[in-house]
mmCIF file of C-alpha atoms and ligand atoms in Angstrom:
data_model
loop_
_atom_site.group_PDB
_atom_site.id
_atom_site.type_symbol
_atom_site.label_atom_id
_atom_site.label_comp_id
_atom_site.label_asym_id
_atom_site.label_seq_id
_atom_site.Cartn_x
_atom_site.Cartn_y
_atom_site.Cartn_z
ATOM 1 C CA MET A 92 6.528 -26.485 2.065
ATOM 2 C CA THR A 93 8.804 -23.886 3.634
ATOM 3 C CA ARG A 94 6.969 -20.757 4.660
ATOM 4 C CA ALA A 95 8.305 -17.246 3.989
ATOM 5 C CA ARG A 96 8.701 -15.294 7.198
ATOM 6 C CA ILE A 97 9.178 -11.545 7.622
ATOM 7 C CA THR A 98 12.493 -11.004 9.432
ATOM 8 C CA GLY A 99 12.722 -7.211 9.187
ATOM 9 C CA VAL A 100 10.382 -4.313 8.436
ATOM 10 C CA GLY A 101 11.079 -0.682 7.582
ATOM 11 C CA ALA A 102 9.140 2.467 6.778
ATOM 12 C CA TYR A 103 9.798 6.006 5.687
ATOM 13 C CA ALA A 104 7.629 9.054 5.054
ATOM 14 C CA PRO A 105 8.759 12.443 3.735
ATOM 15 C CA LYS A 106 9.427 15.082 6.383
ATOM 16 C CA ARG A 107 6.894 17.564 5.023
ATOM 17 C CA ILE A 108 3.454 17.271 6.635
ATOM 18 C CA LEU A 109 0.304 18.644 5.012
ATOM 19 C CA THR A 110 -2.524 19.063 7.530
ATOM 20 C CA ASN A 111 -6.230 19.483 6.891
ATOM 21 C CA ALA A 112 -5.798 23.093 7.999
ATOM 22 C CA ASP A 113 -3.224 23.540 5.215
ATOM 23 C CA LEU A 114 -5.708 22.096 2.695
ATOM 24 C CA GLU A 115 -8.407 24.499 3.926
ATOM 25 C CA LYS A 116 -6.178 27.293 2.598
ATOM 26 C CA MET A 117 -5.741 25.605 -0.802
ATOM 27 C CA ILE A 118 -9.249 24.369 -1.705
ATOM 28 C CA GLU A 119 -12.894 24.672 -0.659
ATOM 29 C CA THR A 120 -12.907 22.089 2.152
ATOM 30 C CA SER A 121 -12.836 21.795 5.928
ATOM 31 C CA ASP A 122 -11.039 19.757 8.540
ATOM 32 C CA ALA A 123 -14.439 18.550 9.790
ATOM 33 C CA TRP A 124 -15.474 17.294 6.302
ATOM 34 C CA ILE A 125 -12.201 15.461 5.709
ATOM 35 C CA VAL A 126 -12.136 13.824 9.154
ATOM 36 C CA LYS A 127 -15.796 12.782 8.963
ATOM 37 C CA ARG A 128 -15.590 11.310 5.446
ATOM 38 C CA SER A 129 -12.096 9.787 5.554
ATOM 39 C CA GLY A 130 -10.625 9.847 9.066
ATOM 40 C CA ILE A 131 -7.528 11.626 7.709
ATOM 41 C CA ARG A 132 -6.009 14.487 9.723
ATOM 42 C CA GLU A 133 -2.601 14.895 8.108
ATOM 43 C CA ARG A 134 -0.380 13.277 5.480
ATOM 44 C CA HIS A 135 3.265 13.350 4.359
ATOM 45 C CA ILE A 136 4.085 14.932 1.004
ATOM 46 C CA ALA A 137 7.374 14.526 -0.879
ATOM 47 C CA ASP A 138 9.450 17.537 -1.858
ATOM 48 C CA GLU A 139 9.874 18.534 -5.488
ATOM 49 C CA ASN A 140 13.222 16.727 -5.662
ATOM 50 C CA GLU A 141 12.091 13.587 -3.791
ATOM 51 C CA ALA A 142 11.072 10.616 -5.960
ATOM 52 C CA THR A 143 9.554 7.247 -5.099
ATOM 53 C CA SER A 144 12.893 5.411 -5.067
ATOM 54 C CA ASP A 145 14.271 7.905 -2.511
ATOM 55 C CA LEU A 146 11.543 6.862 -0.069
ATOM 56 C CA ALA A 147 11.833 3.173 -1.021
ATOM 57 C CA LEU A 148 15.579 3.218 -0.381
ATOM 58 C CA ARG A 149 15.171 4.519 3.193
ATOM 59 C CA ALA A 150 12.495 1.963 4.047
ATOM 60 C CA ALA A 151 14.553 -0.851 2.501
ATOM 61 C CA GLN A 152 17.695 0.135 4.444
ATOM 62 C CA GLN A 153 15.789 -0.003 7.717
ATOM 63 C CA ALA A 154 14.216 -3.378 6.896
ATOM 64 C CA LEU A 155 17.634 -4.844 5.985
ATOM 65 C CA GLU A 156 19.255 -3.564 9.182
ATOM 66 C CA ARG A 157 16.476 -5.033 11.287
ATOM 67 C CA ALA A 158 16.826 -8.368 9.494
ATOM 68 C CA ASN A 159 20.573 -8.242 10.233
ATOM 69 C CA LEU A 160 21.394 -8.567 6.553
ATOM 70 C CA VAL A 161 23.675 -6.726 4.163
ATOM 71 C CA PRO A 162 22.597 -5.728 0.631
ATOM 72 C CA GLU A 163 24.672 -8.518 -0.956
ATOM 73 C CA ASP A 164 22.481 -11.065 0.859
ATOM 74 C CA ILE A 165 19.383 -10.104 -1.143
ATOM 75 C CA ASP A 166 18.412 -12.445 -4.000
ATOM 76 C CA PHE A 167 15.410 -10.575 -5.339
ATOM 77 C CA ILE A 168 13.591 -7.241 -4.980
ATOM 78 C CA ALA A 169 9.817 -7.022 -5.548
ATOM 79 C CA VAL A 170 8.354 -3.514 -5.554
ATOM 80 C CA GLY A 171 4.707 -2.503 -5.593
ATOM 81 C CA THR A 172 4.256 1.021 -6.947
ATOM 82 C CA THR A 173 1.909 3.106 -9.072
ATOM 83 C CA THR A 174 4.228 6.109 -9.158
ATOM 84 C CA PRO A 175 7.702 4.949 -10.289
ATOM 85 C CA ASP A 176 10.443 7.558 -10.724
ATOM 86 C CA MET A 177 9.972 7.193 -14.485
ATOM 87 C CA PHE A 178 8.324 4.727 -16.875
ATOM 88 C CA PHE A 179 11.498 2.668 -16.848
ATOM 89 C CA PRO A 180 13.846 1.570 -15.388
ATOM 90 C CA SER A 181 11.880 0.220 -12.456
ATOM 91 C CA VAL A 182 12.072 1.461 -8.879
ATOM 92 C CA GLY A 183 13.341 -2.051 -8.091
ATOM 93 C CA ASN A 184 16.292 -1.509 -10.423
ATOM 94 C CA ILE A 185 17.114 1.883 -8.928
ATOM 95 C CA VAL A 186 16.943 0.536 -5.364
ATOM 96 C CA GLN A 187 19.008 -2.519 -6.349
ATOM 97 C CA HIS A 188 21.797 -0.259 -7.562
ATOM 98 C CA ARG A 189 21.657 2.423 -4.879
ATOM 99 C CA LEU A 190 21.439 -0.094 -2.044
ATOM 100 C CA GLY A 191 24.166 -2.278 -3.543
ATOM 101 C CA CYS A 192 22.194 -5.509 -3.878
ATOM 102 C CA ARG A 193 24.694 -6.808 -6.408
ATOM 103 C CA ARG A 194 23.242 -10.324 -6.728
ATOM 104 C CA ALA A 195 19.576 -9.339 -6.859
ATOM 105 C CA GLY A 196 17.058 -9.437 -9.688
ATOM 106 C CA SER A 197 14.338 -6.825 -9.388
ATOM 107 C CA VAL A 198 10.925 -5.925 -10.706
ATOM 108 C CA ASP A 199 8.069 -3.456 -10.157
ATOM 109 C CA MET A 200 4.465 -4.587 -9.931
ATOM 110 C CA LEU A 201 1.594 -2.334 -10.760
ATOM 111 C CA ALA A 202 -1.477 -3.336 -8.791
ATOM 112 C CA ALA A 203 -2.220 0.215 -7.598
ATOM 113 C CA CYS A 204 -3.017 0.266 -3.871
ATOM 114 C CA ALA A 205 -3.063 -3.556 -3.785
ATOM 115 C CA GLY A 206 0.647 -3.500 -4.699
ATOM 116 C CA SER A 207 1.520 -4.295 -1.078
ATOM 117 C CA ILE A 208 -0.314 -7.626 -1.102
ATOM 118 C CA TYR A 209 0.834 -8.457 -4.634
ATOM 119 C CA SER A 210 4.518 -7.768 -3.926
ATOM 120 C CA LEU A 211 4.492 -9.665 -0.628
ATOM 121 C CA SER A 212 2.624 -12.633 -2.115
ATOM 122 C CA ILE A 213 4.854 -12.920 -5.154
ATOM 123 C CA GLY A 214 7.977 -12.402 -3.050
ATOM 124 C CA SER A 215 6.882 -15.176 -0.684
ATOM 125 C CA GLN A 216 6.501 -17.603 -3.601
ATOM 126 C CA PHE A 217 10.225 -17.436 -4.400
ATOM 127 C CA ILE A 218 10.993 -18.475 -0.822
ATOM 128 C CA GLN A 219 8.330 -21.192 -0.724
ATOM 129 C CA THR A 220 9.620 -22.862 -3.863
ATOM 130 C CA GLY A 221 13.188 -22.710 -2.551
ATOM 131 C CA LYS A 222 14.369 -20.620 -5.502
ATOM 132 C CA TYR A 223 15.555 -17.711 -3.339
ATOM 133 C CA ARG A 224 16.416 -17.327 0.343
ATOM 134 C CA ARG A 225 16.191 -13.568 0.843
ATOM 135 C CA VAL A 226 13.619 -11.400 -0.877
ATOM 136 C CA LEU A 227 13.216 -7.679 -0.273
ATOM 137 C CA CYS A 228 9.594 -6.601 -0.732
ATOM 138 C CA ILE A 229 8.793 -2.898 -0.975
ATOM 139 C CA GLY A 230 5.698 -0.736 -1.363
ATOM 140 C CA ALA A 231 6.498 2.856 -2.288
ATOM 141 C CA GLU A 232 4.527 5.784 -3.628
ATOM 142 C CA THR A 233 4.640 9.490 -4.268
ATOM 143 C CA LEU A 234 0.940 9.752 -5.090
ATOM 144 C CA SER A 235 1.137 13.525 -4.560
ATOM 145 C CA LYS A 236 2.965 13.686 -7.906
ATOM 146 C CA ILE A 237 -0.168 12.458 -9.740
ATOM 147 C CA THR A 238 -2.617 14.346 -7.523
ATOM 148 C CA ASP A 239 -4.629 17.262 -8.859
ATOM 149 C CA PHE A 240 -4.547 19.732 -5.978
ATOM 150 C CA THR A 241 -7.554 21.520 -7.494
ATOM 151 C CA ASP A 242 -9.691 18.332 -7.248
ATOM 152 C CA ARG A 243 -10.979 18.262 -3.684
ATOM 153 C CA GLY A 244 -12.431 14.782 -4.121
ATOM 154 C CA THR A 245 -8.952 13.224 -4.399
ATOM 155 C CA CYS A 246 -6.347 15.645 -3.063
ATOM 156 C CA VAL A 247 -7.448 15.341 0.547
ATOM 157 C CA LEU A 248 -6.908 11.563 0.408
ATOM 158 C CA LEU A 249 -3.680 10.732 -1.458
ATOM 159 C CA ALA A 250 -0.178 10.939 0.035
ATOM 160 C CA ASP A 251 3.402 9.654 0.011
ATOM 161 C CA ALA A 252 5.387 6.985 1.913
ATOM 162 C CA ALA A 253 7.329 3.748 1.574
ATOM 163 C CA GLY A 254 7.553 0.531 3.521
ATOM 164 C CA ALA A 255 9.589 -2.644 3.190
ATOM 165 C CA ALA A 256 9.789 -6.196 4.491
ATOM 166 C CA VAL A 257 12.545 -8.804 4.206
ATOM 167 C CA LEU A 258 11.340 -12.362 3.622
ATOM 168 C CA GLU A 259 13.402 -15.414 4.564
ATOM 169 C CA PRO A 260 12.616 -19.132 4.911
ATOM 170 C CA SER A 261 10.958 -20.082 8.176
ATOM 171 C CA ASN A 262 12.012 -23.159 10.108
ATOM 172 C CA ASP A 263 8.659 -23.570 11.874
ATOM 173 C CA ASP A 264 5.013 -22.701 11.204
ATOM 174 C CA ARG A 265 5.613 -18.935 11.345
ATOM 175 C CA GLY A 266 5.328 -17.058 8.062
ATOM 176 C CA VAL A 267 2.936 -16.652 5.146
ATOM 177 C CA ILE A 268 0.148 -19.240 5.349
ATOM 178 C CA ASP A 269 -1.861 -18.265 2.290
ATOM 179 C CA PHE A 270 -2.875 -15.339 0.115
ATOM 180 C CA ASP A 271 -5.623 -14.351 -2.273
ATOM 181 C CA LEU A 272 -4.994 -12.173 -5.334
ATOM 182 C CA SER A 273 -7.982 -10.911 -7.311
ATOM 183 C CA SER A 274 -8.707 -8.439 -10.100
ATOM 184 C CA ASP A 275 -11.633 -7.189 -12.147
ATOM 185 C CA GLY A 276 -10.816 -4.803 -14.987
ATOM 186 C CA GLN A 277 -14.438 -3.813 -15.576
ATOM 187 C CA TYR A 278 -13.957 -1.187 -12.868
ATOM 188 C CA TRP A 279 -10.935 0.441 -14.523
ATOM 189 C CA ASN A 280 -12.554 3.860 -14.948
ATOM 190 C CA LEU A 281 -13.486 4.286 -11.281
ATOM 191 C CA LEU A 282 -9.880 5.066 -10.435
ATOM 192 C CA TYR A 283 -7.210 5.677 -13.046
ATOM 193 C CA MET A 284 -4.769 8.119 -14.598
ATOM 194 C CA PRO A 285 -5.766 8.769 -18.226
ATOM 195 C CA ALA A 286 -2.580 9.991 -19.897
ATOM 196 C CA GLY A 287 1.138 9.382 -20.068
ATOM 197 C CA GLY A 288 0.841 5.808 -21.357
ATOM 198 C CA SER A 289 0.364 4.406 -24.856
ATOM 199 C CA ARG A 290 -3.382 5.216 -24.943
ATOM 200 C CA HIS A 291 -2.787 8.944 -24.511
ATOM 201 C CA PRO A 292 0.933 9.706 -24.712
ATOM 202 C CA ALA A 293 2.016 12.963 -23.096
ATOM 203 C CA SER A 294 1.216 15.991 -25.229
ATOM 204 C CA HIS A 295 0.409 19.639 -24.677
ATOM 205 C CA GLU A 296 -3.261 18.670 -24.997
ATOM 206 C CA THR A 297 -3.089 15.978 -22.298
ATOM 207 C CA VAL A 298 -1.343 18.385 -19.957
ATOM 208 C CA ASP A 299 -3.877 21.160 -20.642
ATOM 209 C CA ALA A 300 -6.729 18.712 -20.031
ATOM 210 C CA ARG A 301 -5.176 17.702 -16.662
ATOM 211 C CA MET A 302 -5.013 14.078 -17.817
ATOM 212 C CA HIS A 303 -1.799 13.284 -15.933
ATOM 213 C CA TYR A 304 -3.604 13.221 -12.607
ATOM 214 C CA ALA A 305 -5.470 10.408 -10.821
ATOM 215 C CA LYS A 306 -9.222 10.498 -11.485
ATOM 216 C CA MET A 307 -11.643 8.868 -9.092
ATOM 217 C CA LYS A 308 -15.362 8.252 -8.708
ATOM 218 C CA GLY A 309 -15.144 8.173 -4.927
ATOM 219 C CA ASN A 310 -18.653 7.076 -4.146
ATOM 220 C CA GLU A 311 -18.539 4.058 -6.446
ATOM 221 C CA VAL A 312 -15.030 3.125 -5.305
ATOM 222 C CA PHE A 313 -16.284 3.087 -1.742
ATOM 223 C CA LYS A 314 -18.989 0.493 -2.373
ATOM 224 C CA VAL A 315 -16.825 -1.830 -4.462
ATOM 225 C CA ALA A 316 -13.905 -1.549 -2.020
ATOM 226 C CA VAL A 317 -15.872 -2.725 1.008
ATOM 227 C CA ARG A 318 -17.209 -5.728 -0.919
ATOM 228 C CA MET A 319 -13.696 -6.641 -2.116
ATOM 229 C CA PHE A 320 -12.162 -6.420 1.351
ATOM 230 C CA VAL A 321 -14.831 -8.738 2.695
ATOM 231 C CA ASP A 322 -14.784 -11.254 -0.202
ATOM 232 C CA SER A 323 -11.038 -11.655 -0.157
ATOM 233 C CA THR A 324 -10.467 -11.847 3.586
ATOM 234 C CA VAL A 325 -13.327 -14.294 4.142
ATOM 235 C CA ARG A 326 -12.065 -16.466 1.269
ATOM 236 C CA VAL A 327 -8.520 -16.711 2.610
ATOM 237 C CA LEU A 328 -9.713 -17.386 6.169
ATOM 238 C CA GLU A 329 -12.264 -20.030 5.185
ATOM 239 C CA ARG A 330 -9.788 -21.830 2.961
ATOM 240 C CA ASN A 331 -7.585 -22.330 6.003
ATOM 241 C CA GLY A 332 -10.317 -23.382 8.398
ATOM 242 C CA LEU A 333 -10.157 -20.075 10.269
ATOM 243 C CA THR A 334 -12.607 -17.304 11.146
ATOM 244 C CA ALA A 335 -12.245 -13.636 12.071
ATOM 245 C CA ALA A 336 -12.235 -14.735 15.721
ATOM 246 C CA ASP A 337 -8.808 -16.347 15.149
ATOM 247 C CA VAL A 338 -7.235 -13.141 13.792
ATOM 248 C CA ASP A 339 -5.052 -11.302 16.293
ATOM 249 C CA LEU A 340 -4.477 -8.265 14.095
ATOM 250 C CA PHE A 341 -6.057 -7.126 10.837
ATOM 251 C CA ILE A 342 -3.911 -4.654 8.900
ATOM 252 C CA PRO A 343 -5.978 -3.236 6.038
ATOM 253 C CA HIS A 344 -4.987 -0.821 3.297
ATOM 254 C CA GLN A 345 -5.312 2.623 4.860
ATOM 255 C CA ALA A 346 -7.518 4.319 2.281
ATOM 256 C CA ASN A 347 -10.273 5.612 4.435
ATOM 257 C CA LEU A 348 -11.406 4.980 8.017
ATOM 258 C CA ARG A 349 -15.038 4.521 6.956
ATOM 259 C CA ILE A 350 -14.112 1.770 4.488
ATOM 260 C CA ILE A 351 -11.981 0.043 7.138
ATOM 261 C CA GLU A 352 -14.772 0.237 9.728
ATOM 262 C CA ALA A 353 -17.426 -0.994 7.290
ATOM 263 C CA ALA A 354 -15.264 -3.945 6.203
ATOM 264 C CA ALA A 355 -14.271 -4.851 9.782
ATOM 265 C CA LYS A 356 -17.915 -4.818 10.842
ATOM 266 C CA ARG A 357 -18.948 -7.103 7.982
ATOM 267 C CA VAL A 358 -16.259 -9.667 8.778
ATOM 268 C CA ALA A 359 -17.028 -9.361 12.508
ATOM 269 C CA LEU A 360 -13.641 -8.034 13.553
ATOM 270 C CA PRO A 361 -13.745 -5.599 16.503
ATOM 271 C CA MET A 362 -11.782 -2.381 15.878
ATOM 272 C CA GLU A 363 -9.436 -3.231 18.809
ATOM 273 C CA ARG A 364 -7.984 -5.890 16.513
ATOM 274 C CA VAL A 365 -7.727 -3.614 13.466
ATOM 275 C CA PHE A 366 -4.639 -1.466 12.901
ATOM 276 C CA VAL A 367 -5.378 2.102 11.815
ATOM 277 C CA ASN A 368 -2.944 4.911 11.017
ATOM 278 C CA VAL A 369 -4.801 6.556 8.118
ATOM 279 C CA ASP A 370 -5.319 9.619 10.345
ATOM 280 C CA ARG A 371 -1.579 10.401 10.147
ATOM 281 C CA TYR A 372 -0.690 9.157 6.664
ATOM 282 C CA GLY A 373 -3.719 9.363 4.355
ATOM 283 C CA ASN A 374 -3.824 6.909 1.468
ATOM 284 C CA THR A 375 -0.251 5.971 0.551
ATOM 285 C CA GLY A 376 -1.194 3.346 -2.047
ATOM 286 C CA ALA A 377 1.068 0.308 -2.254
ATOM 287 C CA ALA A 378 3.030 1.585 0.764
ATOM 288 C CA SER A 379 0.171 1.717 3.240
ATOM 289 C CA VAL A 380 0.050 -1.900 4.458
ATOM 290 C CA TYR A 381 3.865 -1.995 4.795
ATOM 291 C CA VAL A 382 3.922 1.257 6.784
ATOM 292 C CA ALA A 383 1.084 0.046 9.016
ATOM 293 C CA LEU A 384 2.845 -3.287 9.535
ATOM 294 C CA GLU A 385 6.046 -1.511 10.555
ATOM 295 C CA GLU A 386 4.145 0.659 13.038
ATOM 296 C CA ALA A 387 2.281 -2.349 14.422
ATOM 297 C CA VAL A 388 5.577 -4.192 14.974
ATOM 298 C CA SER A 389 7.245 -1.142 16.555
ATOM 299 C CA ALA A 390 4.227 -0.619 18.828
ATOM 300 C CA GLY A 391 4.482 -4.224 20.051
ATOM 301 C CA ARG A 392 1.092 -5.189 18.609
ATOM 302 C CA LEU A 393 2.469 -8.492 17.253
ATOM 303 C CA ALA A 394 3.878 -11.378 19.285
ATOM 304 C CA PRO A 395 5.515 -14.508 17.897
ATOM 305 C CA GLY A 396 2.681 -16.754 16.743
ATOM 306 C CA SER A 397 0.111 -13.938 16.275
ATOM 307 C CA LEU A 398 -2.243 -14.537 13.360
ATOM 308 C CA VAL A 399 -2.040 -11.480 11.078
ATOM 309 C CA LEU A 400 -4.380 -10.729 8.201
ATOM 310 C CA LEU A 401 -3.349 -8.119 5.622
ATOM 311 C CA ALA A 402 -5.691 -6.849 2.906
ATOM 312 C CA ALA A 403 -5.711 -4.159 0.237
ATOM 313 C CA PHE A 404 -7.677 -2.972 -2.785
ATOM 314 C CA GLY A 405 -6.944 -0.407 -5.454
ATOM 315 C CA GLY A 406 -7.452 0.897 -8.968
ATOM 316 C CA GLY A 407 -7.954 -1.663 -11.670
ATOM 317 C CA PHE A 408 -9.603 -3.011 -9.652
ATOM 318 C CA ALA A 409 -6.978 -5.212 -8.054
ATOM 319 C CA TRP A 410 -7.303 -6.516 -4.519
ATOM 320 C CA GLY A 411 -6.135 -9.271 -2.241
ATOM 321 C CA SER A 412 -5.334 -10.483 1.229
ATOM 322 C CA LEU A 413 -2.513 -12.350 2.920
ATOM 323 C CA LEU A 414 -2.585 -14.448 6.050
ATOM 324 C CA MET A 415 0.520 -15.062 8.141
ATOM 325 C CA ARG A 416 1.666 -16.400 11.466
ATOM 326 C CA TRP A 417 3.971 -13.742 12.952
HETATM 327 N N1 COA B 5 -14.327 18.920 1.009
HETATM 328 C C1 COA B 5 -15.608 19.325 1.065
HETATM 329 N N2 COA B 5 -16.549 18.842 0.260
HETATM 330 C C2 COA B 5 -16.193 17.901 -0.617
HETATM 331 C C3 COA B 5 -14.873 17.435 -0.719
HETATM 332 C C4 COA B 5 -13.915 17.987 0.142
HETATM 333 N N3 COA B 5 -12.646 17.595 0.119
HETATM 334 N N4 COA B 5 -14.837 16.485 -1.685
HETATM 335 C C5 COA B 5 -16.077 16.366 -2.176
HETATM 336 N N5 COA B 5 -16.899 17.228 -1.533
HETATM 337 C C6 COA B 5 -18.340 17.440 -1.732
HETATM 338 C C7 COA B 5 -18.796 17.022 -3.113
HETATM 339 O O1 COA B 5 -18.545 18.021 -4.050
HETATM 340 C C8 COA B 5 -20.262 16.804 -2.881
HETATM 341 O O2 COA B 5 -20.907 18.041 -2.891
HETATM 342 P P1 COA B 5 -22.364 18.200 -3.573
HETATM 343 O O3 COA B 5 -23.254 17.289 -2.781
HETATM 344 O O4 COA B 5 -22.624 19.652 -3.394
HETATM 345 O O5 COA B 5 -22.156 17.771 -4.979
HETATM 346 C C9 COA B 5 -20.325 16.251 -1.463
HETATM 347 O O6 COA B 5 -19.077 16.622 -0.849
HETATM 348 C C10 COA B 5 -20.522 14.772 -1.396
HETATM 349 O O7 COA B 5 -19.628 14.179 -2.324
HETATM 350 P P2 COA B 5 -19.462 12.634 -2.405
HETATM 351 O O8 COA B 5 -18.404 12.319 -3.412
HETATM 352 O O9 COA B 5 -20.803 11.991 -2.583
HETATM 353 O O10 COA B 5 -18.937 12.350 -0.926
HETATM 354 P P3 COA B 5 -18.692 10.992 -0.213
HETATM 355 O O11 COA B 5 -19.477 10.902 1.008
HETATM 356 O O12 COA B 5 -18.778 9.828 -1.169
HETATM 357 O O13 COA B 5 -17.183 11.141 0.220
HETATM 358 C C11 COA B 5 -15.045 10.321 -0.510
HETATM 359 C C12 COA B 5 -16.179 11.310 -0.755
HETATM 360 C C13 COA B 5 -14.059 10.447 -1.631
HETATM 361 C C14 COA B 5 -14.396 10.680 0.835
HETATM 362 C C15 COA B 5 -15.642 8.883 -0.438
HETATM 363 O O14 COA B 5 -16.437 8.641 -1.579
HETATM 364 C C16 COA B 5 -14.578 7.841 -0.367
HETATM 365 O O15 COA B 5 -13.900 7.713 0.609
HETATM 366 N N6 COA B 5 -14.430 6.996 -1.416
HETATM 367 C C17 COA B 5 -13.419 5.995 -1.475
HETATM 368 C C18 COA B 5 -12.152 6.630 -1.962
HETATM 369 C C19 COA B 5 -10.951 5.729 -1.799
HETATM 370 O O16 COA B 5 -10.740 5.148 -0.776
HETATM 371 N N7 COA B 5 -10.146 5.667 -2.840
HETATM 372 C C20 COA B 5 -8.928 4.970 -2.842
HETATM 373 C C21 COA B 5 -9.088 3.566 -3.237
HETATM 374 S S1 COA B 5 -7.560 2.741 -3.146
#
């Protein structure tokens, strides 16, 4: 079967930077605490008038340019996001129109921070089956818009960014080899946003009770997340007769340096072969793997033929991994 290969990547983060020193002035915290527990030093935060599609559009434009394509070439747009501009239409629809992808269908996927792996995997299927030839995959978030900046357990972690990748058919063995998509809804209340949906529609009461913000049981998330990273990455490697020793670069969801280090240790991947930029971006949800991939490519960390392993986990819980030959 034809593999789907990434032919262009893009990334964008809002100009405004919020440092740990800035947070020290807003809540009872310290730079030392944040760095020790999460590895985060600064993050990008969208302006009041900047929405998720604004970031997605910039990342998508860059990915298209680098793939040497024009918007009319795109057959389909697959977006991973937890923070769309509005309930509907989708970010995919807004990007389709603003970019001018006149022939493209589009959809958003909600797999929280695993939205990167879900959107890339589903996008790659359209290429593999021969249905489409050019798919634009995007991960975009403005998590700051659902962050309670009085909750120090979450507000030091979450941030905003977008990344994109163009997928096209490969004519050799480069491209997506395999992926694993998993979910387990029993963990829904470890990380979720209570109101704004059909369970608790927006009301004065939900606003007063601060129910339109992400809630997280950090400690429990930590334990489950490490296990999920390991389960999924080992499964996808084993299924393809590979081990961690074959992986040239592991690009995990950038939630927290301690989670990344714990997972890398368990799968026996030395940190020299793990891409980390959480220190400069924080947790950007469905965007994080795309942004890290773009930085890895720009930094020359990937050569043609490199074996790349991507993995992410997020609220739901939803998690997964994707293996590709660069
Ligand atoms: N600054 C200073 N102290 C803080 C703080 C902050 N920003 N946030 C929490 N604390 C305090 C707590 O109130 C608690 O104080 P107490 O002992 O007096 O009650 C103490 O630090 C320890 O809290 P705890 O939640 O047990 O800390 P932790 O070691 O688990 O670290 C996280 C907290 C959130 C950094 C950690 O649990 C984590 O990274 N979890 C995973 C989160 C994640 O990645 N989510 C995204 C998934 S996609």
